[in-house]
Tab-separated table of C-alpha atoms in Angstrom:
chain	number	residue	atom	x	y	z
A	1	UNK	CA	0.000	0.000	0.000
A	2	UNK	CA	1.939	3.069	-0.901
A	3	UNK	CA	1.464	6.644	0.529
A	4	UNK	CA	-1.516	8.558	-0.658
A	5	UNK	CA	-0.604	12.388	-0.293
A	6	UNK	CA	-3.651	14.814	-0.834
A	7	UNK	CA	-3.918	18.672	-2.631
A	8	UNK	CA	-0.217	17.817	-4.821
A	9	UNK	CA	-0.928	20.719	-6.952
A	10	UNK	CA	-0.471	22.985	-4.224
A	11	UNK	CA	3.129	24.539	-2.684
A	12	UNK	CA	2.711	23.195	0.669
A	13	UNK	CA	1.958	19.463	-0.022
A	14	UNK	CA	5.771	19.752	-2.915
A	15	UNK	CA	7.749	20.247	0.288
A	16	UNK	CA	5.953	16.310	1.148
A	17	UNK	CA	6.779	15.366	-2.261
A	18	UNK	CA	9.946	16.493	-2.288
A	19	UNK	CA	10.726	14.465	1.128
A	20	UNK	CA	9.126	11.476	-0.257
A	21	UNK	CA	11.096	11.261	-3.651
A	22	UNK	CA	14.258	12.342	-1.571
A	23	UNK	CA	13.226	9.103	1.155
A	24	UNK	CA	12.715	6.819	-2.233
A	25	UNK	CA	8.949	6.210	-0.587
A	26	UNK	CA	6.781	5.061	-3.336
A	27	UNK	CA	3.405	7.565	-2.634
A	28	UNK	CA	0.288	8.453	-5.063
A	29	UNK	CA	-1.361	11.916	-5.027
A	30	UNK	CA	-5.000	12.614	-4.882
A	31	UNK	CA	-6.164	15.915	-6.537
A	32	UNK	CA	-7.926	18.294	-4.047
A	33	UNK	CA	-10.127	21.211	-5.878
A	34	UNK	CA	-10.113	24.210	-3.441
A	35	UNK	CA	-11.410	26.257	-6.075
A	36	UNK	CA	-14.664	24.055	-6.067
A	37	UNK	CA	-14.652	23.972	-2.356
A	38	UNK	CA	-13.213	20.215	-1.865
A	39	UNK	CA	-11.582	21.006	1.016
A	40	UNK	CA	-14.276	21.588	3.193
A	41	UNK	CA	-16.177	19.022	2.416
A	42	UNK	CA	-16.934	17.066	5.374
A	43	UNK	CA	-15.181	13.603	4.060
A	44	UNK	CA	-12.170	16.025	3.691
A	45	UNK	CA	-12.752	17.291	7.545
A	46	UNK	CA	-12.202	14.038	8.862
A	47	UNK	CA	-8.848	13.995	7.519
A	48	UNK	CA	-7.600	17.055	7.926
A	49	UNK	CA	-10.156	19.048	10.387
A	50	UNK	CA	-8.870	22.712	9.302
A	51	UNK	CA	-9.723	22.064	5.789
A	52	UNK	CA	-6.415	22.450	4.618
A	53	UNK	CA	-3.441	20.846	2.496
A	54	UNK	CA	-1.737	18.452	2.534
A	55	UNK	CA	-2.547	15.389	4.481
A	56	UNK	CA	-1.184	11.844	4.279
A	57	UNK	CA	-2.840	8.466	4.674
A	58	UNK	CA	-0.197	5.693	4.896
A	59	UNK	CA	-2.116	2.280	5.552
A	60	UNK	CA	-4.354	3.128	8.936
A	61	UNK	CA	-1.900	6.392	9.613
A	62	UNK	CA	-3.117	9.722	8.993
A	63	UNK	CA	-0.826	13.075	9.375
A	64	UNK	CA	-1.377	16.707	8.458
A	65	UNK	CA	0.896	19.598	8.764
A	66	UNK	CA	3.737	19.010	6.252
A	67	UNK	CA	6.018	19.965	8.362
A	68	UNK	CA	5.203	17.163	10.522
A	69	UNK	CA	4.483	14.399	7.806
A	70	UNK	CA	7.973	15.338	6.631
A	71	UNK	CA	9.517	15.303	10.155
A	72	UNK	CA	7.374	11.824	10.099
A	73	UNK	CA	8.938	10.212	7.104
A	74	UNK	CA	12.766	11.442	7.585
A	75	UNK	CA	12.676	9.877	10.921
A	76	UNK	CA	11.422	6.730	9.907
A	77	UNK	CA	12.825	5.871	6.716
A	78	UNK	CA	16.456	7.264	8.240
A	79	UNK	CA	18.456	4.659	6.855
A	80	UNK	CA	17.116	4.786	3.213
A	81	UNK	CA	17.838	8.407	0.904
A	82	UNK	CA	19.236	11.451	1.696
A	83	UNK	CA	19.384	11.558	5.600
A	84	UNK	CA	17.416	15.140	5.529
A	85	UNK	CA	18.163	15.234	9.662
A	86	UNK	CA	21.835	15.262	10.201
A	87	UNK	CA	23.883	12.460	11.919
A	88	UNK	CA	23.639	13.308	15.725
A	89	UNK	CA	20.974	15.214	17.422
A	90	UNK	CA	23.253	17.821	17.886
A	91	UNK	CA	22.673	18.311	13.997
A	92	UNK	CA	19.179	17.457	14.497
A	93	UNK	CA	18.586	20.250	16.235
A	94	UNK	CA	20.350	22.811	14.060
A	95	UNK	CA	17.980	21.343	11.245
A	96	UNK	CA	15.236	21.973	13.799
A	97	UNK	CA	16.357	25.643	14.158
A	98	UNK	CA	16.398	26.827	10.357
A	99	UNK	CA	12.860	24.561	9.887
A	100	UNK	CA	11.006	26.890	13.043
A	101	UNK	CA	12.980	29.714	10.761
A	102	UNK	CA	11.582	28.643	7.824
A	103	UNK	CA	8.046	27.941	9.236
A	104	UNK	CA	7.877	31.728	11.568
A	105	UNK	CA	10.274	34.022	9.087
A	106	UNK	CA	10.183	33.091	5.580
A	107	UNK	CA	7.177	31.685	5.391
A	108	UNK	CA	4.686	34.131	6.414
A	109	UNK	CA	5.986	36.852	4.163
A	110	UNK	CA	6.407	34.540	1.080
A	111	UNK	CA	2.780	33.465	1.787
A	112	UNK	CA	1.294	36.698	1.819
A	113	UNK	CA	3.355	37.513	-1.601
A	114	UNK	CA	1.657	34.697	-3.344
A	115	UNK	CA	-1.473	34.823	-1.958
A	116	UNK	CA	-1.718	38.846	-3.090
A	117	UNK	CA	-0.026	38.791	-5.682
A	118	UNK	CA	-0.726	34.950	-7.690
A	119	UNK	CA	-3.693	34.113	-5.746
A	120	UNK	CA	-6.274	37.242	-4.840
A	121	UNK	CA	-7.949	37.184	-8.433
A	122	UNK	CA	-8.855	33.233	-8.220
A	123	UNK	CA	-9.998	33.886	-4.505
A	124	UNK	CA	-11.880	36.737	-5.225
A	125	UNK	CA	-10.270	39.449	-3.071
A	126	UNK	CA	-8.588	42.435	-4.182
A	127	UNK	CA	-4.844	42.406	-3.989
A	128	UNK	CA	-3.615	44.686	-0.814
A	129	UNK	CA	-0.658	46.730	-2.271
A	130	UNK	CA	0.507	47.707	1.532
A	131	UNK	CA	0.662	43.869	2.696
A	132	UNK	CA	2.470	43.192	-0.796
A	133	UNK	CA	5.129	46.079	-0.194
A	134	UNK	CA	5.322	45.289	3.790
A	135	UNK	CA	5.748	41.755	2.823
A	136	UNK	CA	9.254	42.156	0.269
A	137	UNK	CA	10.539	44.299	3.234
A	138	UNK	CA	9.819	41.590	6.225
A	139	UNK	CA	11.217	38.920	3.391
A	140	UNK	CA	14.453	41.283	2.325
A	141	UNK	CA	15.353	41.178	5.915
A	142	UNK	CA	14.832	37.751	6.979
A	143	UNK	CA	16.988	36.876	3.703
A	144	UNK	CA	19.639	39.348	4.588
A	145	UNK	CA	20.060	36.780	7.718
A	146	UNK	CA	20.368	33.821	5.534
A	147	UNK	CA	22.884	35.676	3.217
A	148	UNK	CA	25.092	35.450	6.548
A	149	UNK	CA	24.514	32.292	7.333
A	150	UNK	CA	24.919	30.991	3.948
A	151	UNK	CA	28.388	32.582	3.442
A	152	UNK	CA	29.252	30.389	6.596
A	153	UNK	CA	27.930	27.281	5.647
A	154	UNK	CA	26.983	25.695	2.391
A	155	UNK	CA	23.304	24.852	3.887
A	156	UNK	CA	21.220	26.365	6.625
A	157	UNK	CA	21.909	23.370	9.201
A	158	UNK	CA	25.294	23.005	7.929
A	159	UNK	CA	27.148	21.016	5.102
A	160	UNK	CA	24.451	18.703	4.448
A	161	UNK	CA	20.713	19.180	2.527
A	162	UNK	CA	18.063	18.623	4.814
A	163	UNK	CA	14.636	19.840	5.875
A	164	UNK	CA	15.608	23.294	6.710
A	165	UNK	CA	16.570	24.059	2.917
A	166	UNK	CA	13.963	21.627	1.585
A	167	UNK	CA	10.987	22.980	2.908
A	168	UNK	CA	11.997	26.343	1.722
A	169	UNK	CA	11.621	24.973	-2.112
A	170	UNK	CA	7.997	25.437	-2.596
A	171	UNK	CA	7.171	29.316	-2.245
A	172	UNK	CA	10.933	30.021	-3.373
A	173	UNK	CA	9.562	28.981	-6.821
A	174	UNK	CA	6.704	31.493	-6.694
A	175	UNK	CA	9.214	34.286	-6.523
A	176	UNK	CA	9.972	33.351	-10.558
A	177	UNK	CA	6.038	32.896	-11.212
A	178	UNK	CA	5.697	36.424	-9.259
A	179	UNK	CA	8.868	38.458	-10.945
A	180	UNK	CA	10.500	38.736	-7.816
A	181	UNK	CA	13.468	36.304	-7.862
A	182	UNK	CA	15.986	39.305	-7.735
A	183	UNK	CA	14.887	39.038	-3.786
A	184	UNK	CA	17.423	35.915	-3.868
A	185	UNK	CA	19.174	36.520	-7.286
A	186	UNK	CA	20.267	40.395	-5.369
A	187	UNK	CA	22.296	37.957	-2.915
A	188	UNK	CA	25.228	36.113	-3.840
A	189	UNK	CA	24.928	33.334	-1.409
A	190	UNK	CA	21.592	32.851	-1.199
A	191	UNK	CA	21.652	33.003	-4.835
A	192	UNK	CA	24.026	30.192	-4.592
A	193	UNK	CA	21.921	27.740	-1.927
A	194	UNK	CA	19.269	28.624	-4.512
A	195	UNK	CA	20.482	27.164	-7.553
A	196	UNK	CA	21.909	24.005	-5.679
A	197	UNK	CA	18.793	23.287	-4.317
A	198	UNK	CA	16.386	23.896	-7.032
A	199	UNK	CA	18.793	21.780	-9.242
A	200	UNK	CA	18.361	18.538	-6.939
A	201	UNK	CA	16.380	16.024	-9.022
A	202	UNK	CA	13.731	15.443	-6.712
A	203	UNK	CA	12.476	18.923	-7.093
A	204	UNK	CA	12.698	18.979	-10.680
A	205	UNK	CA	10.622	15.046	-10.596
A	206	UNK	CA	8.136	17.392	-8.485
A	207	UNK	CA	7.514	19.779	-11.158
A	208	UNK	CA	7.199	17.339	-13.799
A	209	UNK	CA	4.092	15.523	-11.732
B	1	UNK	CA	27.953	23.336	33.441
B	2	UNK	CA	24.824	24.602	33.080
B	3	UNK	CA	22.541	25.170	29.790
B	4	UNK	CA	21.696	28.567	29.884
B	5	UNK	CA	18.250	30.029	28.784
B	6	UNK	CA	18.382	33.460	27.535
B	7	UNK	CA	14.692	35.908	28.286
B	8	UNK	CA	12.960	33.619	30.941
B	9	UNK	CA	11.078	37.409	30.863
B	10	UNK	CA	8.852	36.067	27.811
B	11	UNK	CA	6.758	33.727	26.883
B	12	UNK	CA	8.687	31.619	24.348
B	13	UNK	CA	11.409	31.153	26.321
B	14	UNK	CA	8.968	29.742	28.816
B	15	UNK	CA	8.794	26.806	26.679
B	16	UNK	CA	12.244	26.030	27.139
B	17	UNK	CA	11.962	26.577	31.064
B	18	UNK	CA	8.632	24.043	31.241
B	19	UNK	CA	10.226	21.732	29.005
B	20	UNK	CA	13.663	21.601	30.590
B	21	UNK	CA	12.035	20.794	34.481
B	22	UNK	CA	9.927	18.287	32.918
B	23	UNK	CA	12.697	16.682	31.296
B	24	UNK	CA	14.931	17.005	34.852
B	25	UNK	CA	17.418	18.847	33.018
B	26	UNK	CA	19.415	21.684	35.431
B	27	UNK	CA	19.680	25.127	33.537
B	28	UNK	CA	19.880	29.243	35.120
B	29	UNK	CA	18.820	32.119	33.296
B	30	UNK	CA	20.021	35.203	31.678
B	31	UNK	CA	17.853	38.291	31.788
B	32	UNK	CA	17.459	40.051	28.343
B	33	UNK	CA	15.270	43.367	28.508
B	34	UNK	CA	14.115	43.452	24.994
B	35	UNK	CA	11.692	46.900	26.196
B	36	UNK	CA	15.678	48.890	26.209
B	37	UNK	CA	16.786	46.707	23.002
B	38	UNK	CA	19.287	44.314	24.180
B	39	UNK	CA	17.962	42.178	21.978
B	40	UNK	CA	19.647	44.020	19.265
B	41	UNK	CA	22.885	44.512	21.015
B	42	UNK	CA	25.558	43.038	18.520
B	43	UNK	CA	26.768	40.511	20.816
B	44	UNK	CA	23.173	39.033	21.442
B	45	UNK	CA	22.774	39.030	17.468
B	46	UNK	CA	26.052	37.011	17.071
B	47	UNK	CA	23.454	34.144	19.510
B	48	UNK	CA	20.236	34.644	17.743
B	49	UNK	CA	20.662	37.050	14.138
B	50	UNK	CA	17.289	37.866	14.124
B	51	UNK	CA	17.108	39.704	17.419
B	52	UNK	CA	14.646	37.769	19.201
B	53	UNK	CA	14.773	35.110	22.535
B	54	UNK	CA	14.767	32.248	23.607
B	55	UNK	CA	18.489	30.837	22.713
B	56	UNK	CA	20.522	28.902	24.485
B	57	UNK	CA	23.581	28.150	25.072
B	58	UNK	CA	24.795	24.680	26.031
B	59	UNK	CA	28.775	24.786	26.356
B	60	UNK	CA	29.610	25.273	22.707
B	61	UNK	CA	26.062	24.486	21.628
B	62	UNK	CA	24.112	26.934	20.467
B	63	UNK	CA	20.250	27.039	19.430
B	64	UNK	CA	17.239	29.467	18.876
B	65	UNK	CA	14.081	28.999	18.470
B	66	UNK	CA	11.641	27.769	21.264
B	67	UNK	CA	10.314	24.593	19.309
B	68	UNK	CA	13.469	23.628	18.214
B	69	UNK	CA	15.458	24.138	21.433
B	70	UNK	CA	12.180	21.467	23.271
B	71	UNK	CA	12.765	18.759	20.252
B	72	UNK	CA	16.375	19.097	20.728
B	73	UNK	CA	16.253	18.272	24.879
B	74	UNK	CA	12.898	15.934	24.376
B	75	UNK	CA	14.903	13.636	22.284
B	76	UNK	CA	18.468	14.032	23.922
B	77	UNK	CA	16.782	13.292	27.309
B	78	UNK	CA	14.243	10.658	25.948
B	79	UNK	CA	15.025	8.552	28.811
B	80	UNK	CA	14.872	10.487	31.751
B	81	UNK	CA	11.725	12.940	33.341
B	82	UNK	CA	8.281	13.304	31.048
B	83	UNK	CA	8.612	11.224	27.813
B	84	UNK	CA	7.555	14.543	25.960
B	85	UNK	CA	7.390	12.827	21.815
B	86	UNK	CA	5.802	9.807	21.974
B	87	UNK	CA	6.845	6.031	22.537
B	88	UNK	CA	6.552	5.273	18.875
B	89	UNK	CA	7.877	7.312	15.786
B	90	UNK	CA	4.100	7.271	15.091
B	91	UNK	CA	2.840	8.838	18.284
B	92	UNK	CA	5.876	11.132	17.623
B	93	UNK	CA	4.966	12.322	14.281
B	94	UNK	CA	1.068	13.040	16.370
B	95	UNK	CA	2.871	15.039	18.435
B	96	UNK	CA	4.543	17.167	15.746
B	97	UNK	CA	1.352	17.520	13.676
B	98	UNK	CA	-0.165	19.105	16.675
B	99	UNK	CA	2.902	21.335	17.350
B	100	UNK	CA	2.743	22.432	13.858
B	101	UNK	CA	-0.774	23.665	14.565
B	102	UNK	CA	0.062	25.435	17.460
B	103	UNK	CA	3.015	27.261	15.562
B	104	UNK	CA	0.763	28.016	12.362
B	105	UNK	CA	-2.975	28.407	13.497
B	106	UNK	CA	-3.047	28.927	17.474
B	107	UNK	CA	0.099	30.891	17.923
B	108	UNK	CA	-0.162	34.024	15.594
B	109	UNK	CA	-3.615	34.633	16.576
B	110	UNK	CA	-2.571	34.907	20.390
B	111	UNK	CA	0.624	36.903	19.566
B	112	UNK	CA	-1.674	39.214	17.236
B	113	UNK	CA	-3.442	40.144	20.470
B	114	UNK	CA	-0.745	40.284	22.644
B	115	UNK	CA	0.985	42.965	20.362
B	116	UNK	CA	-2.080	44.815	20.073
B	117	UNK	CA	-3.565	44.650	23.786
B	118	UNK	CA	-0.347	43.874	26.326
B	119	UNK	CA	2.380	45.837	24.355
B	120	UNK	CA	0.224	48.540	23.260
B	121	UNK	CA	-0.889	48.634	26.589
B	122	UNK	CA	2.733	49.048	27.660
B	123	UNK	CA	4.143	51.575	24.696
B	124	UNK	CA	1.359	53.796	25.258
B	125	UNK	CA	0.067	53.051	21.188
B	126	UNK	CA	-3.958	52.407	20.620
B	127	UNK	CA	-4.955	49.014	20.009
B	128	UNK	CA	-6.180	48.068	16.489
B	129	UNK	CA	-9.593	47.098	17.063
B	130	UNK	CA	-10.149	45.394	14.180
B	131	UNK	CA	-6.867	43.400	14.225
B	132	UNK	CA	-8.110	42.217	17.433
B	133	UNK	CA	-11.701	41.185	16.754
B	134	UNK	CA	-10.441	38.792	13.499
B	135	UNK	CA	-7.461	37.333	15.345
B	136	UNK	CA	-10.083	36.841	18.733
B	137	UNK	CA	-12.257	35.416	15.561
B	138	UNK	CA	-9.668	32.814	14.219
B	139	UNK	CA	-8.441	31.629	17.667
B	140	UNK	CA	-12.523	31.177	18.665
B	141	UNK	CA	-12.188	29.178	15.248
B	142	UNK	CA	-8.810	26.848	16.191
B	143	UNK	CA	-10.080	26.628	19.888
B	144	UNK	CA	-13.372	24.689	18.202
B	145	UNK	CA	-10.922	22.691	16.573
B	146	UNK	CA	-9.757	21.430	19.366
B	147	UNK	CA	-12.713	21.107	21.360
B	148	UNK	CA	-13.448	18.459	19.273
B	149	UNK	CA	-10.353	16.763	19.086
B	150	UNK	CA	-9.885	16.886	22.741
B	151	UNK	CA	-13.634	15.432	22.978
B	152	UNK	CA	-12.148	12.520	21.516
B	153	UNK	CA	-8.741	12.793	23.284
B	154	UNK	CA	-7.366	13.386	26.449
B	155	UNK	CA	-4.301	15.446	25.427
B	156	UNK	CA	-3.735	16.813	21.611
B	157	UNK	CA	-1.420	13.591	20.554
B	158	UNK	CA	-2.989	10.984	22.419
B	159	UNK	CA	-3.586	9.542	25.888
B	160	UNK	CA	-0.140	11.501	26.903
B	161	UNK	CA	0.743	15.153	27.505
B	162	UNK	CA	3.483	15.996	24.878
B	163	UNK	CA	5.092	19.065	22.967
B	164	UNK	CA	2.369	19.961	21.419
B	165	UNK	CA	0.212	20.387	24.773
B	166	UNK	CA	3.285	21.991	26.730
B	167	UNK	CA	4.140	24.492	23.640
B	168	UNK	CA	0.462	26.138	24.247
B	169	UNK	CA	1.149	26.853	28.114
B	170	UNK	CA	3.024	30.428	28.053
B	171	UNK	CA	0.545	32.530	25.673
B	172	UNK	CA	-2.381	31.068	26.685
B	173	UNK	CA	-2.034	32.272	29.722
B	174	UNK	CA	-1.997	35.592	28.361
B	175	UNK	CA	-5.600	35.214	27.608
B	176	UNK	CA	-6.382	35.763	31.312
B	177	UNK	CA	-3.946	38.565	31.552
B	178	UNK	CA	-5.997	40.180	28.521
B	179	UNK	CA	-9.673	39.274	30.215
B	180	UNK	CA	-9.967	36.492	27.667
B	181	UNK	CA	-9.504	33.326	29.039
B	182	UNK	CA	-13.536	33.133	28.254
B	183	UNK	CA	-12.918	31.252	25.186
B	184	UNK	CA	-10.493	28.449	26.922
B	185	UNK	CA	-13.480	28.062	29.558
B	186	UNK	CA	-16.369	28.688	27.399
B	187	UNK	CA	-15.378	25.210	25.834
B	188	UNK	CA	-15.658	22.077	27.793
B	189	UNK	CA	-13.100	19.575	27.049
B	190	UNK	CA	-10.543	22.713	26.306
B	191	UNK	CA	-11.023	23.942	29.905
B	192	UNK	CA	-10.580	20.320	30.970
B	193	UNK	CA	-7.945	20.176	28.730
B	194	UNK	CA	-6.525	23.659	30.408
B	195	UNK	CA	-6.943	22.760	33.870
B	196	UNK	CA	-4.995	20.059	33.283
B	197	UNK	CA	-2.206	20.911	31.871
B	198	UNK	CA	-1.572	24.189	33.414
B	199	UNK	CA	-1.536	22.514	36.851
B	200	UNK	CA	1.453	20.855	36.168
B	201	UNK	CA	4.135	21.081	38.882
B	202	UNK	CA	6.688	22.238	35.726
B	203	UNK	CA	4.038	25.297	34.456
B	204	UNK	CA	3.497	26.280	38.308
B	205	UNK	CA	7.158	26.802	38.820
B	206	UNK	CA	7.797	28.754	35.737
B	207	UNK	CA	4.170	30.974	35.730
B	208	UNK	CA	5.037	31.864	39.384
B	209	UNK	CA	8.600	33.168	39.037
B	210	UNK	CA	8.738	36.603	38.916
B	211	UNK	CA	8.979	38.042	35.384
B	212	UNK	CA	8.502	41.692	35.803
B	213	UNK	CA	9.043	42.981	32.428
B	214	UNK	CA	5.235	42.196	31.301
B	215	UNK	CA	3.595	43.245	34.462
């Protein structure tokens, strides 16, 4: 029974995909249409009660939060793929740092960008030009912090790939969709950890899906 | 030596402090006033870049972020105090679903209403009315959420009291301090849920230190 991993289309559920392919787990994706409304449908509310994406069903095992399934699968597929956690859990726990950065920093910026600036339209709100502009500056700064750390240390957690950079893939790739990949093209190290990661096959497998 | 906890002052870093006595792990504190900015003192930026607390330091180790710095001592100390993830890698990845929710959907409602009502209240600036009616909105909508789940379940992950339960203990207890702590009781199985878990010898110790910065 392989992993069924629901709402693929959408940014959030690639950084699962991108764990999966990394873990070689086999996994099959069922569509979710939040345009039509799919999401809250109550069938979808037992899985996942906050109506959103993803969620996983592995066998009896469900997990939402893709932070969590990935978490989930790194741990227990450890020995197989690219270890995505570091060897001790002194590395571990740097991952752990640059993932709560990812999750509390970058993310809610980059998610305000898209969903102004890619998404209003389809949603049927008008973009907010003050949340788009406050939004580059919060996201400018938290990636003038990375350009440090990055021309330290070839990843965020150190000299290995793992979750920290991973889940960072997703709404990175809006910034192209959005014109607004001179944010990380501006910085020469960042620009760097950019083009590594995006280059990783498992990201470009993602795309192709 | 001793891990060191920097801002025991705020709430985050009161993750850290619950989490460490539950997992029997010795540690002292170091004061940061972040209301005179020595959170942006270069030498506390060369510990945490963005300016913010908890971080600690743990001989050479160093680590930020009050999520992180609990999965780092949960696991390290699996064997000794409160088993804080889980017995299984299962129950574990329970746990973390449930302290993903509490960073994404519980947390930034609470800290929208902290900023507005406790801060403002402290820097003298108006609170935003309507930035407080939608966040008190979107909690009301998590806190049903959980009502449900915790109808079903004694603590978020399961039948044990984990990360995810612990990680909700320091802001939520700024919903009294803001005359809100109506929608923790106005729900059943949350209050139970509340009661609970805030009347944990680990959460009395820390709540009833003396934090005067936030008075």
């Amino acid at each position: 029974m392989v992993v069924k991993v629901y709402g693929s289309a959408f940014a959030c559920a690639k950084r699962v995909l991108i764990c999966l392919v990394e873990k070689e787990i086999e996994f099959e994706t069922v569509p979710v249409d939040i345009i039509k409304g799919e999401h809250k449908d109550p069938e979808y509310l037992k899985l996942q009660p906050f109506g959103v994406v993803p969620v996983i069903q592995d066998g009896d095992y469900t997990l939402f939060e893709s932070r969590a399934i990935i978490r989930y699968y790194a741990e227990k597929y450890k020995s197989q793929g690219t270890d995505l956690l570091g060897k001790t859990i002194e590395e571990r726990g740097v991952v752990e740092q640059w993932l709560e950065v990812e999750a509390q920093n970058y993310h809610p910026p980059i998610y305000n960008l898209a969903l102004h600036v890619l998404f209003s339209d389809k949603m049927g709100f008008p973009a907010d030009a003050k949340v788009i502009e406050e939004s580059e500056k919060n996201l400018g700064k938290v990636l003038d912090i990375y350009e440090e750390r990055l021309s330290k240390s070839k990843y965020l957690a150190g000299d290995f790939f793992s979750l920290a950079d991973l889940s960072h893939i997703p709404f990175a790739n809006y910034l192209g969709v959005m014109g607004k990949m001179y944010l990380i093209e501006e910085r020469k190290h960042v620009s760097a950890w950019w083009d590594d990661i995006s280059s990783r096959p498992s990201w470009k497998k993602v795309l192709e899906l | 030596m001793v891990v060191k906890v920097y801002g025991p002052d705020f709430a985050s870093p009161k993750r850290v402090l619950v989490c460490l006595i539950e997992k029997e792990v010795e540690f002292e504190t170091v004061p940061i006033d972040i209301l005179k900015g020595q959170n942006k003192d270069p030498e506390f930026l060369k510990l945490q870049p963005f300016g913010v607390v908890p971080v600690i330091q743990d001989g050479d180790y160093t680590l930020f972020e009050s999520r992180a710095i609990m999965r780092y001592y949960a696991e390290k100390y699996k064997s000794q105090g409160t088993d804080l993830l889980g017995k299984t890698i299962e129950e574990r990845g329970v746990v973390e679903q449930w302290l993903e929710v509490e960073a994404q959907s519980y947390h930034p409602a609470i800290d929208n209403l902290v900023i507005e009502i406790l801060l403002g209240r402290k820097r003298g600036i108006t609170p935003d009315a309507k930035v407080i009616e939608e966040s008190e909105k979107k909690l009301a909508k998590v806190l049903d959420i959980y009502e449900e789940r915790l109808s079903k379940s004694k603590y978020l992950a399961g039948d044990f009291f984990s990360l995810a339960d612990l990680s909700h203990l320091p802001f939520t207890k700024y919903l009294a301090d803001m005359g809100k702590m109506y929608l923790i009781e106005e729900r059943k199985h949350v209050k139970a849920w509340w009661d609970d878990i805030s009347n944990r010898p680990s959460w009395k110790k820390v709540s009833s230190s003396r934090w005067p910065l936030l008075e």
